[in-house]
Amino acid sequence: MYRRLGRIGLYVRRPVRCVPLTTTHCHLRLTWSREHALWTPQQWSSGMFCDKSRFCLQSESRRTLIWRAPGTRYHNARPHRANIVDECHQLEDITRIDWPAYSPNLNPIEHVWDMLGRRIAARQPPPTCLPELRRALLDEWCNIPQDQIDILILSMPRRCKACIASSGRHTPY
């Protein structure tokens, strides 16, 4: 399999565990954090935290490999910025918070995805097909306590301050 994929120009790499930050990324993260550091809980609560996540029927392996063509990267994909999504946000009067690129540690939705993934992994029996996985995700999403989400929203000023303190580099969040 390795040879065949290699013949068509694909190579294998382990997925990046830590998002690589350039000087530009650090500057943009720092600027964004400074602009948002003094936002009130009401301001944070009025926006929508969004990002993508992946849920699988099989258990995740720490030895996951990614096949891709030389020179290609998959960071900063923006599927949630499709015109139809923007139109829906406008119709529903939802304010989307613009995030600096390469900043998953600034976005509390990442913790929600983690909670959801842990809840799905703990289900007995686990989902075995896509319709079951979809139902399980919807059930578990509805069962995440609102106070846990509120705590994440209230963490935003601390996240901004941590980013400022690190000059836009990685933070412990």
PDB file of C-alpha atoms in Angstrom:
ATOM      1  CA  MET A   1       0.000   0.000   0.000  1.00  0.00           C
ATOM      2  CA  TYR A   2       2.821   2.411   0.893  1.00  0.00           C
ATOM      3  CA  ARG A   3       4.529   1.801  -2.459  1.00  0.00           C
ATOM      4  CA  ARG A   4       1.332   2.211  -4.489  1.00  0.00           C
ATOM      5  CA  LEU A   5       0.391   5.466  -2.778  1.00  0.00           C
ATOM      6  CA  GLY A   6       3.993   6.640  -3.113  1.00  0.00           C
ATOM      7  CA  ARG A   7       3.876   6.007  -6.863  1.00  0.00           C
ATOM      8  CA  ILE A   8       0.952   8.421  -7.212  1.00  0.00           C
ATOM      9  CA  GLY A   9       2.759  11.087  -5.201  1.00  0.00           C
ATOM     10  CA  LEU A  10       1.236  10.621  -1.741  1.00  0.00           C
ATOM     11  CA  TYR A  11       3.341  10.363   1.394  1.00  0.00           C
ATOM     12  CA  VAL A  12       2.482   9.593   4.983  1.00  0.00           C
ATOM     13  CA  ARG A  13       2.923  11.777   8.055  1.00  0.00           C
ATOM     14  CA  ARG A  14       1.620  11.743  11.579  1.00  0.00           C
ATOM     15  CA  PRO A  15      -0.923  14.522  12.220  1.00  0.00           C
ATOM     16  CA  VAL A  16       0.448  17.670  13.830  1.00  0.00           C
ATOM     17  CA  ARG A  17      -0.204  17.666  17.579  1.00  0.00           C
ATOM     18  CA  CYS A  18       0.705  21.296  18.105  1.00  0.00           C
ATOM     19  CA  VAL A  19      -0.381  23.993  15.677  1.00  0.00           C
ATOM     20  CA  PRO A  20       2.770  25.579  14.180  1.00  0.00           C
ATOM     21  CA  LEU A  21       2.779  29.352  14.696  1.00  0.00           C
ATOM     22  CA  THR A  22       4.668  31.796  12.492  1.00  0.00           C
ATOM     23  CA  THR A  23       5.570  35.323  13.566  1.00  0.00           C
ATOM     24  CA  THR A  24       2.531  36.565  11.615  1.00  0.00           C
ATOM     25  CA  HIS A  25       0.216  34.128  13.406  1.00  0.00           C
ATOM     26  CA  CYS A  26       1.593  35.247  16.780  1.00  0.00           C
ATOM     27  CA  HIS A  27       1.075  38.906  15.847  1.00  0.00           C
ATOM     28  CA  LEU A  28      -2.522  38.292  14.706  1.00  0.00           C
ATOM     29  CA  ARG A  29      -3.307  36.236  17.831  1.00  0.00           C
ATOM     30  CA  LEU A  30      -1.828  38.960  20.039  1.00  0.00           C
ATOM     31  CA  THR A  31      -3.753  41.729  18.259  1.00  0.00           C
ATOM     32  CA  TRP A  32      -7.006  39.740  18.474  1.00  0.00           C
ATOM     33  CA  SER A  33      -6.475  39.027  22.179  1.00  0.00           C
ATOM     34  CA  ARG A  34      -5.788  42.679  22.940  1.00  0.00           C
ATOM     35  CA  GLU A  35      -8.963  43.698  21.086  1.00  0.00           C
ATOM     36  CA  HIS A  36     -11.083  41.177  23.019  1.00  0.00           C
ATOM     37  CA  ALA A  37      -9.420  41.089  26.458  1.00  0.00           C
ATOM     38  CA  LEU A  38     -11.891  43.550  27.993  1.00  0.00           C
ATOM     39  CA  TRP A  39     -15.047  42.122  26.506  1.00  0.00           C
ATOM     40  CA  THR A  40     -17.804  41.554  29.044  1.00  0.00           C
ATOM     41  CA  PRO A  41     -19.485  38.182  29.610  1.00  0.00           C
ATOM     42  CA  GLN A  42     -22.525  39.607  27.799  1.00  0.00           C
ATOM     43  CA  GLN A  43     -20.410  40.395  24.733  1.00  0.00           C
ATOM     44  CA  TRP A  44     -18.940  36.884  24.716  1.00  0.00           C
ATOM     45  CA  SER A  45     -22.375  35.336  25.220  1.00  0.00           C
ATOM     46  CA  SER A  46     -23.875  37.205  22.273  1.00  0.00           C
ATOM     47  CA  GLY A  47     -21.494  35.657  19.740  1.00  0.00           C
ATOM     48  CA  MET A  48     -21.291  32.198  18.261  1.00  0.00           C
ATOM     49  CA  PHE A  49     -18.299  29.984  18.926  1.00  0.00           C
ATOM     50  CA  CYS A  50     -17.839  27.725  15.924  1.00  0.00           C
ATOM     51  CA  ASP A  51     -15.342  25.316  14.480  1.00  0.00           C
ATOM     52  CA  LYS A  52     -15.331  21.876  12.968  1.00  0.00           C
ATOM     53  CA  SER A  53     -14.704  18.553  14.663  1.00  0.00           C
ATOM     54  CA  ARG A  54     -14.529  14.914  13.645  1.00  0.00           C
ATOM     55  CA  PHE A  55     -16.326  11.986  15.255  1.00  0.00           C
ATOM     56  CA  CYS A  56     -15.677   8.383  14.202  1.00  0.00           C
ATOM     57  CA  LEU A  57     -17.422   5.071  14.649  1.00  0.00           C
ATOM     58  CA  GLN A  58     -14.126   3.292  15.343  1.00  0.00           C
ATOM     59  CA  SER A  59     -11.937   4.161  18.295  1.00  0.00           C
ATOM     60  CA  GLU A  60      -9.245   6.713  17.559  1.00  0.00           C
ATOM     61  CA  SER A  61      -5.696   5.430  17.355  1.00  0.00           C
ATOM     62  CA  ARG A  62      -2.746   7.471  18.578  1.00  0.00           C
ATOM     63  CA  ARG A  63      -0.898   6.063  15.568  1.00  0.00           C
ATOM     64  CA  THR A  64      -3.146   7.810  13.040  1.00  0.00           C
ATOM     65  CA  LEU A  65      -1.400   8.543   9.760  1.00  0.00           C
ATOM     66  CA  ILE A  66      -2.415  11.073   7.116  1.00  0.00           C
ATOM     67  CA  TRP A  67      -1.767  10.544   3.410  1.00  0.00           C
ATOM     68  CA  ARG A  68      -1.305  13.664   1.315  1.00  0.00           C
ATOM     69  CA  ALA A  69       0.491  15.045  -1.721  1.00  0.00           C
ATOM     70  CA  PRO A  70       3.863  16.751  -1.184  1.00  0.00           C
ATOM     71  CA  GLY A  71       3.548  20.428  -0.290  1.00  0.00           C
ATOM     72  CA  THR A  72      -0.103  20.263   0.779  1.00  0.00           C
ATOM     73  CA  ARG A  73      -1.348  21.366   4.180  1.00  0.00           C
ATOM     74  CA  TYR A  74      -4.823  21.212   5.653  1.00  0.00           C
ATOM     75  CA  HIS A  75      -4.693  23.883   8.332  1.00  0.00           C
ATOM     76  CA  ASN A  76      -7.153  26.753   8.395  1.00  0.00           C
ATOM     77  CA  ALA A  77      -9.875  25.017   6.395  1.00  0.00           C
ATOM     78  CA  ARG A  78     -12.948  27.219   6.480  1.00  0.00           C
ATOM     79  CA  PRO A  79     -15.966  24.996   5.684  1.00  0.00           C
ATOM     80  CA  HIS A  80     -18.065  26.912   8.219  1.00  0.00           C
ATOM     81  CA  ARG A  81     -17.534  30.083   6.145  1.00  0.00           C
ATOM     82  CA  ALA A  82     -19.601  28.876   3.210  1.00  0.00           C
ATOM     83  CA  ASN A  83     -22.007  31.495   1.823  1.00  0.00           C
ATOM     84  CA  ILE A  84     -25.021  29.414   2.836  1.00  0.00           C
ATOM     85  CA  VAL A  85     -23.796  29.350   6.446  1.00  0.00           C
ATOM     86  CA  ASP A  86     -23.188  33.117   6.447  1.00  0.00           C
ATOM     87  CA  GLU A  87     -26.699  33.653   5.041  1.00  0.00           C
ATOM     88  CA  CYS A  88     -28.198  31.464   7.776  1.00  0.00           C
ATOM     89  CA  HIS A  89     -26.322  33.454  10.435  1.00  0.00           C
ATOM     90  CA  GLN A  90     -27.700  36.676   8.968  1.00  0.00           C
ATOM     91  CA  LEU A  91     -31.263  35.366   8.850  1.00  0.00           C
ATOM     92  CA  GLU A  92     -31.061  34.153  12.456  1.00  0.00           C
ATOM     93  CA  ASP A  93     -29.275  37.354  13.607  1.00  0.00           C
ATOM     94  CA  ILE A  94     -26.280  35.353  14.860  1.00  0.00           C
ATOM     95  CA  THR A  95     -23.009  37.213  15.336  1.00  0.00           C
ATOM     96  CA  ARG A  96     -20.044  35.082  14.296  1.00  0.00           C
ATOM     97  CA  ILE A  97     -16.855  35.827  16.190  1.00  0.00           C
ATOM     98  CA  ASP A  98     -13.886  36.065  13.810  1.00  0.00           C
ATOM     99  CA  TRP A  99     -10.949  34.043  15.139  1.00  0.00           C
ATOM    100  CA  PRO A 100      -7.316  34.457  14.214  1.00  0.00           C
ATOM    101  CA  ALA A 101      -5.930  31.545  12.182  1.00  0.00           C
ATOM    102  CA  TYR A 102      -4.168  28.733  14.050  1.00  0.00           C
ATOM    103  CA  SER A 103      -5.886  29.572  17.349  1.00  0.00           C
ATOM    104  CA  PRO A 104      -7.805  26.545  18.618  1.00  0.00           C
ATOM    105  CA  ASN A 105      -6.617  27.286  22.167  1.00  0.00           C
ATOM    106  CA  LEU A 106      -8.470  30.607  22.076  1.00  0.00           C
ATOM    107  CA  ASN A 107     -11.772  29.007  21.070  1.00  0.00           C
ATOM    108  CA  PRO A 108     -13.700  27.328  23.916  1.00  0.00           C
ATOM    109  CA  ILE A 109     -15.734  25.243  21.454  1.00  0.00           C
ATOM    110  CA  GLU A 110     -12.710  22.921  21.320  1.00  0.00           C
ATOM    111  CA  HIS A 111     -13.430  21.936  24.936  1.00  0.00           C
ATOM    112  CA  VAL A 112     -17.075  21.310  24.062  1.00  0.00           C
ATOM    113  CA  TRP A 113     -16.011  18.999  21.213  1.00  0.00           C
ATOM    114  CA  ASP A 114     -13.736  17.177  23.677  1.00  0.00           C
ATOM    115  CA  MET A 115     -16.602  16.769  26.181  1.00  0.00           C
ATOM    116  CA  LEU A 116     -18.859  15.489  23.418  1.00  0.00           C
ATOM    117  CA  GLY A 117     -16.237  13.028  22.197  1.00  0.00           C
ATOM    118  CA  ARG A 118     -15.704  11.665  25.711  1.00  0.00           C
ATOM    119  CA  ARG A 119     -19.445  11.237  26.197  1.00  0.00           C
ATOM    120  CA  ILE A 120     -19.748   9.349  22.897  1.00  0.00           C
ATOM    121  CA  ALA A 121     -16.759   7.139  23.787  1.00  0.00           C
ATOM    122  CA  ALA A 122     -18.349   6.287  27.159  1.00  0.00           C
ATOM    123  CA  ARG A 123     -21.670   5.147  25.668  1.00  0.00           C
ATOM    124  CA  GLN A 124     -22.512   1.491  26.162  1.00  0.00           C
ATOM    125  CA  PRO A 125     -23.088   0.081  23.683  1.00  0.00           C
ATOM    126  CA  PRO A 126     -21.205   2.464  21.388  1.00  0.00           C
ATOM    127  CA  PRO A 127     -22.816   3.682  18.145  1.00  0.00           C
ATOM    128  CA  THR A 128     -22.231   1.194  15.316  1.00  0.00           C
ATOM    129  CA  CYS A 129     -23.569   3.087  12.303  1.00  0.00           C
ATOM    130  CA  LEU A 130     -23.842   6.685  11.151  1.00  0.00           C
ATOM    131  CA  PRO A 131     -27.534   7.170  12.100  1.00  0.00           C
ATOM    132  CA  GLU A 132     -26.756   5.888  15.621  1.00  0.00           C
ATOM    133  CA  LEU A 133     -23.720   8.165  15.848  1.00  0.00           C
ATOM    134  CA  ARG A 134     -25.824  11.137  14.731  1.00  0.00           C
ATOM    135  CA  ARG A 135     -28.521  10.367  17.343  1.00  0.00           C
ATOM    136  CA  ALA A 136     -25.881   9.860  20.043  1.00  0.00           C
ATOM    137  CA  LEU A 137     -24.187  13.176  19.175  1.00  0.00           C
ATOM    138  CA  LEU A 138     -27.502  15.043  19.312  1.00  0.00           C
ATOM    139  CA  ASP A 139     -28.482  13.371  22.609  1.00  0.00           C
ATOM    140  CA  GLU A 140     -25.130  14.050  24.233  1.00  0.00           C
ATOM    141  CA  TRP A 141     -25.036  17.629  22.897  1.00  0.00           C
ATOM    142  CA  CYS A 142     -28.388  18.298  24.584  1.00  0.00           C
ATOM    143  CA  ASN A 143     -27.115  16.748  27.821  1.00  0.00           C
ATOM    144  CA  ILE A 144     -24.040  18.954  28.202  1.00  0.00           C
ATOM    145  CA  PRO A 145     -24.889  21.134  31.206  1.00  0.00           C
ATOM    146  CA  GLN A 146     -25.281  24.811  30.348  1.00  0.00           C
ATOM    147  CA  ASP A 147     -23.183  25.771  33.379  1.00  0.00           C
ATOM    148  CA  GLN A 148     -20.169  23.987  31.825  1.00  0.00           C
ATOM    149  CA  ILE A 149     -20.619  26.017  28.650  1.00  0.00           C
ATOM    150  CA  ASP A 150     -21.032  29.206  30.727  1.00  0.00           C
ATOM    151  CA  ILE A 151     -17.745  28.452  32.512  1.00  0.00           C
ATOM    152  CA  LEU A 152     -16.009  28.158  29.136  1.00  0.00           C
ATOM    153  CA  ILE A 153     -17.486  31.474  27.985  1.00  0.00           C
ATOM    154  CA  LEU A 154     -16.365  33.123  31.232  1.00  0.00           C
ATOM    155  CA  SER A 155     -12.833  31.817  30.590  1.00  0.00           C
ATOM    156  CA  MET A 156     -12.438  34.030  27.531  1.00  0.00           C
ATOM    157  CA  PRO A 157     -10.836  37.031  29.306  1.00  0.00           C
ATOM    158  CA  ARG A 158      -8.301  34.626  30.905  1.00  0.00           C
ATOM    159  CA  ARG A 159      -7.596  33.053  27.517  1.00  0.00           C
ATOM    160  CA  CYS A 160      -6.969  36.498  26.017  1.00  0.00           C
ATOM    161  CA  LYS A 161      -4.700  37.493  28.912  1.00  0.00           C
ATOM    162  CA  ALA A 162      -2.738  34.238  28.605  1.00  0.00           C
ATOM    163  CA  CYS A 163      -2.256  34.891  24.877  1.00  0.00           C
ATOM    164  CA  ILE A 164      -1.105  38.447  25.591  1.00  0.00           C
ATOM    165  CA  ALA A 165       1.291  37.205  28.294  1.00  0.00           C
ATOM    166  CA  SER A 166       2.783  34.702  25.814  1.00  0.00           C
ATOM    167  CA  SER A 167       3.131  37.381  23.105  1.00  0.00           C
ATOM    168  CA  GLY A 168       0.687  35.485  20.899  1.00  0.00           C
ATOM    169  CA  ARG A 169       2.434  32.133  21.231  1.00  0.00           C
ATOM    170  CA  HIS A 170       0.918  28.935  22.615  1.00  0.00           C
ATOM    171  CA  THR A 171      -1.044  29.052  25.866  1.00  0.00           C
ATOM    172  CA  PRO A 172      -2.011  26.270  28.286  1.00  0.00           C
ATOM    173  CA  TYR A 173      -5.683  26.353  27.183  1.00  0.00           C
TER     174      TYR A 173
END
